[in-house]
CSV table of C-alpha atoms in Angstrom, one decimal:
chain,number,residue,atom,x,y,z
A,14,MET,CA,84.6,185.0,156.0
A,15,SER,CA,81.9,186.3,158.4
A,16,GLU,CA,82.8,186.6,162.0
A,17,GLY,CA,79.4,185.3,162.8
A,18,ILE,CA,80.3,181.8,161.7
A,19,ARG,CA,83.9,181.8,162.7
A,20,ALA,CA,84.8,179.3,165.4
A,21,THR,CA,85.4,181.3,168.6
A,22,TYR,CA,88.6,179.4,169.5
A,23,SER,CA,90.2,179.5,166.0
A,24,ARG,CA,93.1,181.9,165.5
A,25,ARG,CA,94.5,183.5,162.4
A,26,ALA,CA,98.0,182.1,161.7
A,27,VAL,CA,100.8,183.9,160.1
A,28,SER,CA,101.1,181.5,157.3
A,29,LYS,CA,98.1,180.7,155.0
A,30,ASN,CA,99.0,177.0,155.0
A,31,ILE,CA,99.0,176.9,158.8
A,32,GLU,CA,95.7,178.7,158.9
A,33,ILE,CA,94.0,176.2,156.6
A,34,LYS,CA,95.5,173.2,158.5
A,35,LYS,CA,94.4,174.6,161.8
A,36,ASP,CA,90.9,175.4,160.5
A,37,GLU,CA,90.5,171.8,159.3
A,38,GLN,CA,91.7,170.5,162.6
A,39,THR,CA,89.1,172.8,164.4
A,40,VAL,CA,86.3,171.4,162.2
A,41,THR,CA,87.4,167.8,162.9
A,42,GLU,CA,87.5,168.5,166.7
A,43,LYS,CA,84.0,170.2,166.5
A,44,GLU,CA,82.5,167.3,164.5
A,45,ASP,CA,83.9,164.7,167.0
A,46,VAL,CA,82.6,166.6,170.0
A,47,THR,CA,79.2,167.3,168.4
A,48,GLU,CA,78.8,163.7,167.2
A,49,SER,CA,79.6,162.4,170.6
A,50,THR,CA,77.2,164.9,172.3
A,51,LEU,CA,74.3,164.0,170.0
A,52,GLU,CA,75.0,160.2,170.5
A,53,ILE,CA,74.7,160.9,174.2
A,54,GLU,CA,71.4,162.8,173.6
A,55,GLN,CA,70.1,159.9,171.5
A,56,ILE,CA,70.9,157.4,174.2
A,57,ARG,CA,69.4,159.6,176.8
A,58,GLY,CA,66.2,159.6,174.9
A,59,ASP,CA,66.3,155.8,174.6
A,60,PRO,CA,68.4,154.3,177.5
A,61,SER,CA,67.6,150.8,176.3
A,62,MET,CA,70.2,151.4,173.6
A,63,LEU,CA,72.9,150.9,176.2
A,64,GLN,CA,71.8,147.3,176.8
A,65,SER,CA,72.3,146.4,173.1
A,66,MET,CA,75.9,147.8,173.1
A,67,THR,CA,78.9,145.7,173.5
A,68,VAL,CA,81.3,146.1,176.4
A,69,LYS,CA,83.9,147.5,174.0
A,70,GLU,CA,81.4,150.1,172.7
A,71,LEU,CA,80.3,151.0,176.3
A,72,ARG,CA,83.9,151.5,177.3
A,73,GLU,CA,84.5,153.8,174.3
A,74,LEU,CA,81.4,155.8,175.2
A,75,THR,CA,82.6,156.1,178.9
A,76,ARG,CA,86.0,157.3,177.6
A,77,ARG,CA,84.3,160.1,175.5
A,78,MET,CA,82.1,161.1,178.4
A,79,GLY,CA,84.9,161.1,180.9
A,80,VAL,CA,83.2,158.4,183.0
A,81,SER,CA,85.0,155.6,184.8
A,82,GLY,CA,85.1,152.7,182.4
A,83,LYS,CA,85.8,149.9,184.9
A,84,GLY,CA,83.8,146.8,185.7
A,85,ASN,CA,81.5,144.5,183.8
A,86,LYS,CA,78.7,145.5,181.4
A,87,LYS,CA,76.2,146.1,184.2
A,88,ASP,CA,78.7,148.4,185.9
A,89,LEU,CA,79.3,150.3,182.7
A,90,VAL,CA,75.6,150.7,181.9
A,91,SER,CA,74.9,151.9,185.5
A,92,ALA,CA,77.8,154.4,185.4
A,93,LEU,CA,76.7,155.8,182.0
A,94,MET,CA,73.0,156.2,183.1
A,95,ASP,CA,74.2,158.0,186.3
A,96,SER,CA,76.2,160.3,184.2
A,97,LEU,CA,73.3,160.9,181.9
A,98,GLY,CA,71.1,161.8,184.8
A,99,GLN,CA,68.9,158.7,184.7
A,100,ASP,CA,68.4,155.9,187.2
A,101,ALA,CA,68.4,152.2,186.3
A,102,THR,CA,64.8,152.3,185.2
A,103,GLY,CA,65.5,155.1,182.7
A,104,LYS,CA,63.8,157.8,184.7
A,105,GLU,CA,65.2,161.2,183.9
A,106,GLY,CA,67.2,163.2,186.4
A,107,THR,CA,69.5,166.1,185.8
A,108,SER,CA,71.9,165.5,183.0
A,109,THR,CA,75.2,167.1,182.1
A,110,VAL,CA,73.6,168.5,179.0
A,111,GLU,CA,70.9,170.3,181.0
A,112,LYS,CA,73.6,171.7,183.3
A,113,ASN,CA,75.3,173.2,180.3
A,114,GLY,CA,72.2,174.8,179.1
A,115,GLN,CA,71.8,172.9,175.8
A,116,SER,CA,68.3,173.1,174.4
A,117,GLU,CA,66.1,170.1,175.2
A,118,VAL,CA,63.3,168.6,173.0
A,119,PRO,CA,60.3,166.9,174.6
A,120,SER,CA,60.9,163.1,174.4
A,121,LYS,CA,57.4,162.1,173.3
A,122,ARG,CA,55.2,164.2,171.0
A,123,LYS,CA,53.9,164.7,167.5
A,124,SER,CA,54.8,167.8,165.6
A,125,ALA,CA,53.9,169.1,162.2
A,126,ALA,CA,56.9,170.5,160.5
A,127,SER,CA,57.8,172.1,157.2
A,128,VAL,CA,60.6,171.5,154.8
A,129,VAL,CA,63.3,174.2,155.4
A,130,VAL,CA,66.7,174.0,153.7
A,131,GLU,CA,69.4,176.6,154.2
A,132,GLN,CA,71.8,175.7,151.5
A,133,ASN,CA,73.6,178.7,150.1
A,134,LEU,CA,77.3,177.8,150.0
A,135,GLU,CA,79.4,175.1,148.4
A,136,THR,CA,78.4,172.1,150.4
A,137,SER,CA,75.6,171.0,152.8
A,138,GLU,CA,75.6,168.1,155.2
A,139,VAL,CA,72.3,167.1,156.8
A,140,ILE,CA,71.4,164.1,158.8
A,141,SER,CA,68.4,164.3,161.1
A,142,VAL,CA,66.8,165.6,164.2
A,143,THR,CA,63.3,164.8,165.1
A,144,PRO,CA,61.0,166.8,167.3
A,145,SER,CA,60.9,163.7,169.6
A,146,LYS,CA,64.4,162.3,169.6
A,147,ARG,CA,67.7,163.4,168.1
A,148,SER,CA,69.4,160.9,165.9
A,149,ARG,CA,73.2,160.9,165.5
A,150,THR,CA,74.2,164.0,163.5
A,151,LYS,CA,77.0,166.4,163.0
A,152,GLN,CA,75.5,169.4,164.7
A,153,LYS,CA,76.6,172.5,166.6
A,154,SER,CA,73.5,174.5,167.4
A,155,THR,CA,69.9,173.4,167.9
A,156,LYS,CA,66.8,175.6,168.0
A,157,GLY,CA,64.4,173.9,170.4
A,158,THR,CA,60.7,174.0,169.7
A,159,THR,CA,57.4,173.4,171.4
A,160,PRO,CA,55.2,170.6,170.2
A,161,LYS,CA,53.2,173.0,168.0
A,162,GLU,CA,56.1,174.8,166.5
A,163,LYS,CA,57.9,174.0,163.2
A,164,SER,CA,61.2,172.1,163.8
A,165,VAL,CA,64.3,173.4,162.1
A,166,THR,CA,67.9,172.7,163.2
A,167,THR,CA,70.8,174.7,161.7
A,168,VAL,CA,74.3,173.4,161.7
A,169,LYS,CA,77.1,175.8,161.1
A,170,LEU,CA,80.7,174.6,160.9
A,171,ASN,CA,83.7,176.6,159.8
A,172,LYS,CA,86.0,175.0,157.2
A,173,THR,CA,87.7,177.7,155.1
A,174,SER,CA,84.9,179.0,152.9
A,175,ILE,CA,82.6,175.9,153.3
A,176,GLN,CA,79.5,176.0,155.5
A,177,LYS,CA,77.7,172.8,156.5
A,178,GLU,CA,74.2,173.5,157.6
A,179,ALA,CA,70.5,172.8,157.7
A,180,LEU,CA,68.5,170.0,159.1
A,181,VAL,CA,65.3,169.2,157.2
A,182,VAL,CA,62.2,167.8,158.9
A,183,HIS,CA,59.0,167.4,157.1
A,184,GLY,CA,55.6,165.9,158.0
A,185,THR,CA,54.1,164.4,161.2
A,186,VAL,CA,56.9,162.8,163.3
A,187,ASP,CA,56.7,160.6,166.4
A,188,ASP,CA,58.9,157.9,167.9
A,189,GLY,CA,57.1,155.2,165.9
A,190,GLU,CA,57.5,156.8,162.5
A,191,PRO,CA,61.3,157.4,161.9
A,192,TRP,CA,60.8,157.2,158.1
A,193,THR,CA,59.0,160.5,158.2
A,194,VAL,CA,62.2,162.3,159.1
A,195,LEU,CA,64.5,163.3,156.3
A,196,VAL,CA,67.9,161.6,157.0
A,197,HIS,CA,70.4,162.4,154.3
A,198,LYS,CA,73.9,163.8,154.2
A,199,LYS,CA,73.5,165.9,151.1
A,200,PRO,CA,69.8,166.6,150.5
A,201,ARG,CA,68.5,168.9,147.8
A,202,PRO,CA,66.1,171.7,148.8
A,203,GLU,CA,63.1,170.0,147.1
A,204,TRP,CA,63.6,166.6,148.8
A,205,ILE,CA,61.1,165.5,151.4
A,206,PRO,CA,60.8,162.3,153.5
A,207,TYR,CA,58.4,159.5,152.7
A,208,ASN,CA,55.2,159.4,154.6
A,209,PRO,CA,52.8,156.8,153.1
A,210,LYS,CA,49.9,158.0,155.3
A,211,VAL,CA,49.7,161.2,153.2
A,212,MET,CA,51.4,160.3,150.0
A,213,ARG,CA,49.4,157.4,148.7
A,214,PRO,CA,46.5,158.1,146.3
A,215,PRO,CA,42.9,157.3,147.2
A,216,PRO,CA,41.8,153.7,146.7
A,217,LEU,CA,40.4,152.7,143.3
A,218,SER,CA,36.7,152.2,143.0
A,219,LYS,CA,35.4,148.7,143.4
A,220,ASP,CA,34.4,148.4,139.8
A,221,THR,CA,37.9,149.2,138.5
A,222,ARG,CA,39.9,146.1,137.4
A,223,ALA,CA,43.3,146.1,139.1
A,224,VAL,CA,45.9,143.8,140.5
A,225,LYS,CA,47.8,144.4,143.8
A,226,ILE,CA,51.2,142.9,144.0
A,227,LEU,CA,53.4,142.9,147.1
A,228,SER,CA,57.1,142.1,147.3
A,229,TRP,CA,59.3,141.4,150.3
A,230,ASN,CA,62.8,140.4,151.0
A,231,VAL,CA,62.1,138.3,154.2
A,232,ASN,CA,65.7,137.6,155.0
A,233,GLY,CA,64.9,134.0,156.0
A,234,LEU,CA,61.3,132.9,155.7
A,235,ARG,CA,61.4,130.2,158.4
A,236,ALA,CA,62.8,132.6,161.0
A,237,LEU,CA,60.3,135.2,160.1
A,238,LEU,CA,57.4,132.8,160.4
A,239,LYS,CA,58.6,131.6,163.8
A,240,SER,CA,59.7,134.6,165.7
A,241,ARG,CA,59.7,138.0,164.2
A,242,GLY,CA,56.5,139.8,165.0
A,243,PHE,CA,54.4,141.0,162.0
A,244,SER,CA,53.6,137.9,159.9
A,245,ILE,CA,52.8,137.2,156.3
A,246,HIS,CA,49.3,136.3,157.6
A,247,GLU,CA,48.9,139.8,159.0
A,248,LEU,CA,50.3,141.3,155.9
A,249,ALA,CA,47.7,139.4,153.7
A,250,GLN,CA,44.9,140.5,156.0
A,251,ARG,CA,45.9,144.1,156.0
A,252,GLU,CA,46.9,144.5,152.3
A,253,ASP,CA,44.5,142.0,150.7
A,254,PHE,CA,47.1,141.5,147.9
A,255,ASP,CA,46.6,139.3,144.8
A,256,VAL,CA,50.2,138.2,144.5
A,257,LEU,CA,53.1,138.1,146.9
A,258,CYS,CA,56.7,137.9,145.7
A,259,LEU,CA,59.4,136.8,148.1
A,260,GLN,CA,63.2,137.1,148.1
A,261,GLU,CA,65.9,135.7,150.2
A,262,THR,CA,63.7,132.9,151.6
A,263,LYS,CA,66.7,130.8,152.4
A,264,MET,CA,64.6,127.7,151.9
A,265,GLN,CA,65.7,124.2,150.9
A,266,GLU,CA,63.6,122.2,148.5
A,267,LYS,CA,62.9,119.5,151.1
A,268,ASP,CA,61.1,122.1,153.3
A,269,ILE,CA,58.9,123.8,150.7
A,270,GLU,CA,55.9,121.5,150.7
A,271,VAL,CA,55.4,121.9,154.5
A,272,ILE,CA,55.7,125.6,154.2
A,273,LYS,CA,53.3,125.8,151.2
A,274,GLU,CA,50.6,124.0,153.1
A,275,SER,CA,50.6,126.3,156.1
A,276,LEU,CA,51.7,129.7,154.7
A,277,LEU,CA,48.5,131.4,153.4
A,278,GLU,CA,44.9,130.3,153.0
A,279,GLY,CA,43.3,131.2,149.7
A,280,TYR,CA,46.7,131.5,147.9
A,281,THR,CA,46.7,128.1,146.3
A,282,ASN,CA,49.3,128.9,143.6
A,283,SER,CA,52.8,129.1,144.8
A,284,PHE,CA,56.1,128.7,142.9
A,285,TRP,CA,59.5,128.3,144.6
A,286,THR,CA,63.1,128.1,143.6
A,287,CYS,CA,66.0,127.4,146.0
A,288,SER,CA,69.7,127.5,145.9
A,289,VAL,CA,71.3,124.2,145.1
A,290,SER,CA,74.9,125.4,145.0
A,291,LYS,CA,74.7,126.7,148.6
A,292,LEU,CA,71.9,125.3,150.8
A,293,GLY,CA,69.9,127.7,153.0
A,294,TYR,CA,70.9,130.6,150.8
A,295,SER,CA,69.1,133.1,148.5
A,296,GLY,CA,65.8,131.7,147.2
A,297,THR,CA,62.7,133.3,145.7
A,298,ALA,CA,59.0,132.6,145.4
A,299,ILE,CA,55.7,133.8,144.0
A,300,ILE,CA,52.5,133.1,145.9
A,301,SER,CA,49.2,133.9,144.1
A,302,ARG,CA,45.5,133.5,144.4
A,303,VAL,CA,45.3,133.9,140.6
A,304,LYS,CA,46.4,130.9,138.6
A,305,PRO,CA,49.1,131.9,136.1
A,306,LEU,CA,49.3,130.8,132.5
A,307,SER,CA,52.9,129.6,132.7
A,308,ILE,CA,55.8,129.5,135.2
A,309,LYS,CA,59.6,129.6,134.6
A,310,TYR,CA,62.5,129.3,137.0
A,311,GLY,CA,65.8,131.1,136.5
A,312,LEU,CA,67.1,132.9,133.5
A,313,GLY,CA,67.7,129.8,131.3
A,314,VAL,CA,71.5,130.2,131.9
A,315,PRO,CA,73.0,127.4,134.1
A,316,ASP,CA,75.8,129.7,135.4
A,317,HIS,CA,73.1,132.0,136.8
A,318,ASP,CA,70.5,129.5,137.9
A,319,THR,CA,72.0,127.5,140.7
A,320,GLU,CA,71.2,130.1,143.5
A,321,GLY,CA,67.4,130.2,143.1
A,322,ARG,CA,67.2,133.9,142.3
A,323,VAL,CA,64.4,134.3,139.7
A,324,VAL,CA,60.8,133.1,139.3
A,325,THR,CA,58.7,134.2,136.3
A,326,VAL,CA,54.9,133.8,136.1
A,327,GLU,CA,52.8,134.8,133.1
A,328,PHE,CA,49.3,136.3,133.6
A,329,ASP,CA,46.8,137.4,131.0
A,330,ASP,CA,48.1,141.0,130.9
A,331,PHE,CA,51.8,140.8,131.8
A,332,TYR,CA,54.8,138.7,132.9
A,333,LEU,CA,55.8,139.1,136.6
A,334,LEU,CA,59.3,138.4,137.8
A,335,THR,CA,60.6,138.2,141.3
A,336,ALA,CA,64.3,138.5,141.5
A,337,TYR,CA,67.0,138.6,144.2
A,338,VAL,CA,69.9,140.2,142.4
A,339,PRO,CA,73.4,139.0,143.6
A,340,ASN,CA,75.1,141.3,146.1
A,341,ALA,CA,78.6,142.5,145.0
A,342,GLY,CA,79.7,141.1,148.4
A,343,ASP,CA,82.4,141.8,150.9
A,344,GLY,CA,85.4,143.4,149.1
A,345,LEU,CA,83.2,143.7,146.0
A,346,LYS,CA,84.2,140.1,145.1
A,347,ARG,CA,81.2,139.6,142.8
A,348,LEU,CA,81.0,143.1,141.4
A,349,THR,CA,82.4,142.1,138.0
A,350,TYR,CA,80.1,139.1,137.7
A,351,ARG,CA,77.2,141.2,138.8
A,352,VAL,CA,77.6,144.1,136.3
A,353,THR,CA,79.1,142.2,133.3
A,354,GLU,CA,77.1,139.0,133.4
A,355,TRP,CA,74.1,138.9,135.7
A,356,ASP,CA,72.5,142.3,135.1
A,357,PRO,CA,72.9,142.1,131.3
A,358,CYS,CA,71.4,138.6,131.3
A,359,LEU,CA,68.4,139.7,133.3
A,360,GLY,CA,67.8,142.8,131.2
A,361,ASN,CA,68.0,140.8,128.0
A,362,TYR,CA,65.7,138.2,129.4
A,363,MET,CA,63.1,140.9,130.3
A,364,LYS,CA,63.3,142.4,126.8
A,365,GLU,CA,62.7,139.0,125.2
A,366,LEU,CA,59.6,138.5,127.4
A,367,GLU,CA,58.4,142.0,126.5
A,368,LYS,CA,58.1,141.0,122.8
A,369,SER,CA,54.9,139.2,123.7
A,370,LYS,CA,53.5,141.2,126.6
A,371,PRO,CA,54.5,143.8,129.2
A,372,VAL,CA,56.9,142.9,132.0
A,373,ILE,CA,56.9,143.7,135.8
A,374,LEU,CA,60.2,143.1,137.7
A,375,THR,CA,60.1,143.3,141.4
A,376,GLY,CA,62.5,142.3,144.2
A,377,ASP,CA,65.7,143.2,146.0
A,378,LEU,CA,67.8,144.5,143.1
A,379,ASN,CA,70.7,145.3,145.5
A,380,CYS,CA,71.3,148.8,144.0
A,381,ALA,CA,70.5,152.2,145.4
A,382,HIS,CA,70.3,153.9,142.0
A,383,GLN,CA,70.7,157.6,142.9
A,384,GLU,CA,72.0,159.7,145.7
A,385,ILE,CA,68.4,160.3,146.9
A,386,ASP,CA,68.1,156.5,147.5
A,387,ILE,CA,70.8,156.3,150.2
A,388,HIS,CA,71.3,158.2,153.4
A,389,ASP,CA,75.1,158.7,153.0
A,390,PRO,CA,76.1,158.6,149.3
A,391,ALA,CA,79.7,159.8,149.8
A,392,GLY,CA,80.4,157.4,152.7
A,393,ASN,CA,79.2,154.5,150.6
A,394,SER,CA,80.7,155.2,147.2
A,395,ARG,CA,82.6,151.9,147.3
A,396,SER,CA,80.0,149.9,149.3
A,397,ALA,CA,78.2,147.0,147.6
A,398,GLY,CA,74.9,148.3,146.3
A,399,PHE,CA,76.1,151.9,145.6
A,400,THR,CA,79.3,151.6,143.5
A,401,LYS,CA,79.3,153.6,140.3
A,402,GLU,CA,79.6,150.3,138.4
A,403,GLU,CA,76.4,149.0,139.9
A,404,ARG,CA,74.5,152.2,139.4
A,405,LYS,CA,75.6,152.5,135.8
A,406,SER,CA,74.6,148.9,135.2
A,407,PHE,CA,71.2,149.5,136.7
A,408,GLU,CA,70.7,152.4,134.3
A,409,THR,CA,72.1,150.6,131.3
A,410,ASN,CA,70.4,147.2,131.7
A,411,PHE,CA,67.0,148.3,133.0
A,412,LEU,CA,66.1,151.9,132.8
A,413,SER,CA,67.7,152.6,129.5
A,414,LYS,CA,65.9,149.6,128.0
A,415,GLY,CA,62.6,151.2,128.8
A,416,PHE,CA,61.7,149.8,132.2
A,417,VAL,CA,60.3,152.4,134.6
A,418,ASP,CA,61.1,152.8,138.3
A,419,THR,CA,57.5,153.2,139.5
A,420,PHE,CA,58.3,154.5,143.0
A,421,ARG,CA,60.6,157.2,141.6
A,422,LYS,CA,58.1,158.1,138.8
A,423,GLN,CA,55.4,158.6,141.4
A,424,HIS,CA,57.7,160.3,144.0
A,425,PRO,CA,60.5,162.1,142.1
A,426,ASP,CA,61.6,164.1,145.1
A,427,VAL,CA,60.8,161.7,148.0
A,428,VAL,CA,63.5,160.2,150.2
A,429,GLY,CA,62.1,156.7,150.9
A,430,TYR,CA,64.1,153.7,152.0
A,431,SER,CA,63.3,150.0,151.9
A,432,TYR,CA,66.3,148.6,153.7
A,433,TRP,CA,68.0,149.4,157.0
A,434,GLY,CA,70.9,147.4,158.4
A,435,TYR,CA,70.5,145.7,161.7
A,436,ARG,CA,73.6,147.2,163.1
A,437,HIS,CA,73.9,150.7,164.6
A,438,ASN,CA,70.1,151.1,165.1
A,439,CYS,CA,69.7,152.1,161.5
A,440,ARG,CA,66.0,151.6,161.2
A,441,LYS,CA,65.2,153.6,164.2
A,442,THR,CA,67.3,156.5,163.0
A,443,ASN,CA,66.2,156.1,159.4
A,444,ARG,CA,69.7,155.6,157.9
A,445,GLY,CA,68.5,153.5,155.1
A,446,TRP,CA,68.8,152.4,151.4
A,447,ARG,CA,66.2,152.0,148.7
A,448,LEU,CA,67.2,148.6,147.3
A,449,ASP,CA,63.8,147.1,146.5
A,450,TYR,CA,61.8,148.0,143.3
A,451,PHE,CA,58.9,147.6,141.0
A,452,LEU,CA,60.2,148.1,137.4
A,453,VAL,CA,57.5,148.0,134.7
A,454,SER,CA,57.5,148.1,130.9
A,455,GLU,CA,57.0,151.7,129.7
A,456,SER,CA,53.8,150.6,127.9
A,457,ILE,CA,52.0,150.1,131.2
A,458,ALA,CA,53.7,152.7,133.4
A,459,GLU,CA,50.7,155.1,133.1
A,460,ARG,CA,48.4,152.3,134.4
A,461,VAL,CA,50.3,152.2,137.7
A,462,HIS,CA,47.9,153.6,140.3
A,463,ASP,CA,50.2,153.3,143.3
A,464,SER,CA,53.8,152.3,144.0
A,465,TYR,CA,54.5,152.3,147.7
A,466,ILE,CA,56.7,151.1,150.6
A,467,LEU,CA,55.4,149.8,154.0
A,468,PRO,CA,58.1,151.0,156.3
A,469,ASP,CA,56.2,150.2,159.4
A,470,VAL,CA,56.6,146.4,158.7
A,471,SER,CA,59.9,145.7,160.4
A,472,ALA,CA,60.1,141.9,160.7
A,473,SER,CA,62.9,141.8,158.2
A,474,ASP,CA,65.8,144.2,157.5
A,475,HIS,CA,63.8,145.1,154.3
A,476,SER,CA,60.2,146.4,154.3
A,477,PRO,CA,57.6,145.2,151.9
A,478,LEU,CA,56.6,147.3,148.9
A,479,GLY,CA,53.5,147.3,146.8
A,480,LEU,CA,52.2,148.0,143.3
A,481,ILE,CA,48.6,148.5,142.2
A,482,LEU,CA,48.2,148.2,138.5
A,483,LYS,CA,45.0,149.0,136.6
A,484,LEU,CA,44.1,146.4,134.1
């Protein structure tokens, strides 16, 4: 092993077993210290994060920083900000990190950066560092850059013969566009982050017949309409879509008529299905300014149709389905139901429709299909939405039956997420999942002009996604 990457405080033991054990302990200690340091750097870049932390989390942070952890939340926040070299307004002073000489990155800037991956040993672990703010990573050394320089961070940790290294940053990055930073624990050299500003094709000419469909898991439509910033009205104005598909509306049948009347002008055709087995749960809808030929609710199987998870509309050229696929749930309680009953039923239903015309399925399918579709594959191997059973079911019941994942077809090496959990600041640090899809029959896959995500729309924990299909 090269002396250049050997930890300076590790010592060769007499016994090989002792050496390996001590080496592993050294890496663990390094990772803990590094993770803590980078969390502090992230908080230093955004002091408001302290206000959203619980008292328990603040006390744990003070313990790791060696700061007095006494008093109420206000006292803890004040003590932490003092330690970080900031006053109560967030103005920077002199921090412990600066005193120790660790490289600092300007807090607000845009920087063009290239994909750089150093991955020449058995494993690679990469999270993210932006030219503007550092997100929580396992990191040892950082090469600071000026705003005009390329941004590359190399991580070198010693664990027997395994080297963990390389941070990849690609594209134009600033505080408001975290999705343009590659955040993934095991990226491949060819992977790049999603940036719709530069990755979407030019618009079609006005004389080209096409349909634009948007899909969005709104995580509670009434709440979104009342209080969560970017609205469906703004989305319609900006995107000028023909059809909008919604999932997880959480509506009750008694409330639908009122919502329909006030939701969108010009979209006079709307079709809703609600959960009747559990009120205020699940729910899907299709809202269109084009009148469909037919409408169907559910899959035609009573056991699957009490939660309001599927609406199908038929247009001249295709069938369109919006679906909210059941989550495997806490403790994977519904995993067996999901992969042995629900997914096969939905896949067979789509194949039956396909006998008469092509099919488009969109919605929250609650599965990150491949490792590229989730920021931490290994850490979520038994998490609902990324179990091997769900991923295999996705392949078997949809892709192997001839339905094409349009985003992945258009962007085979792009890391783009559509869902970020509310906890742990996941959206801001781009620790996401791609759970939302447009799947289309193979017969119309080549007519897809664009399949895209709108990551800047953050009123829900999911972002909308769009499909433009030439007719």
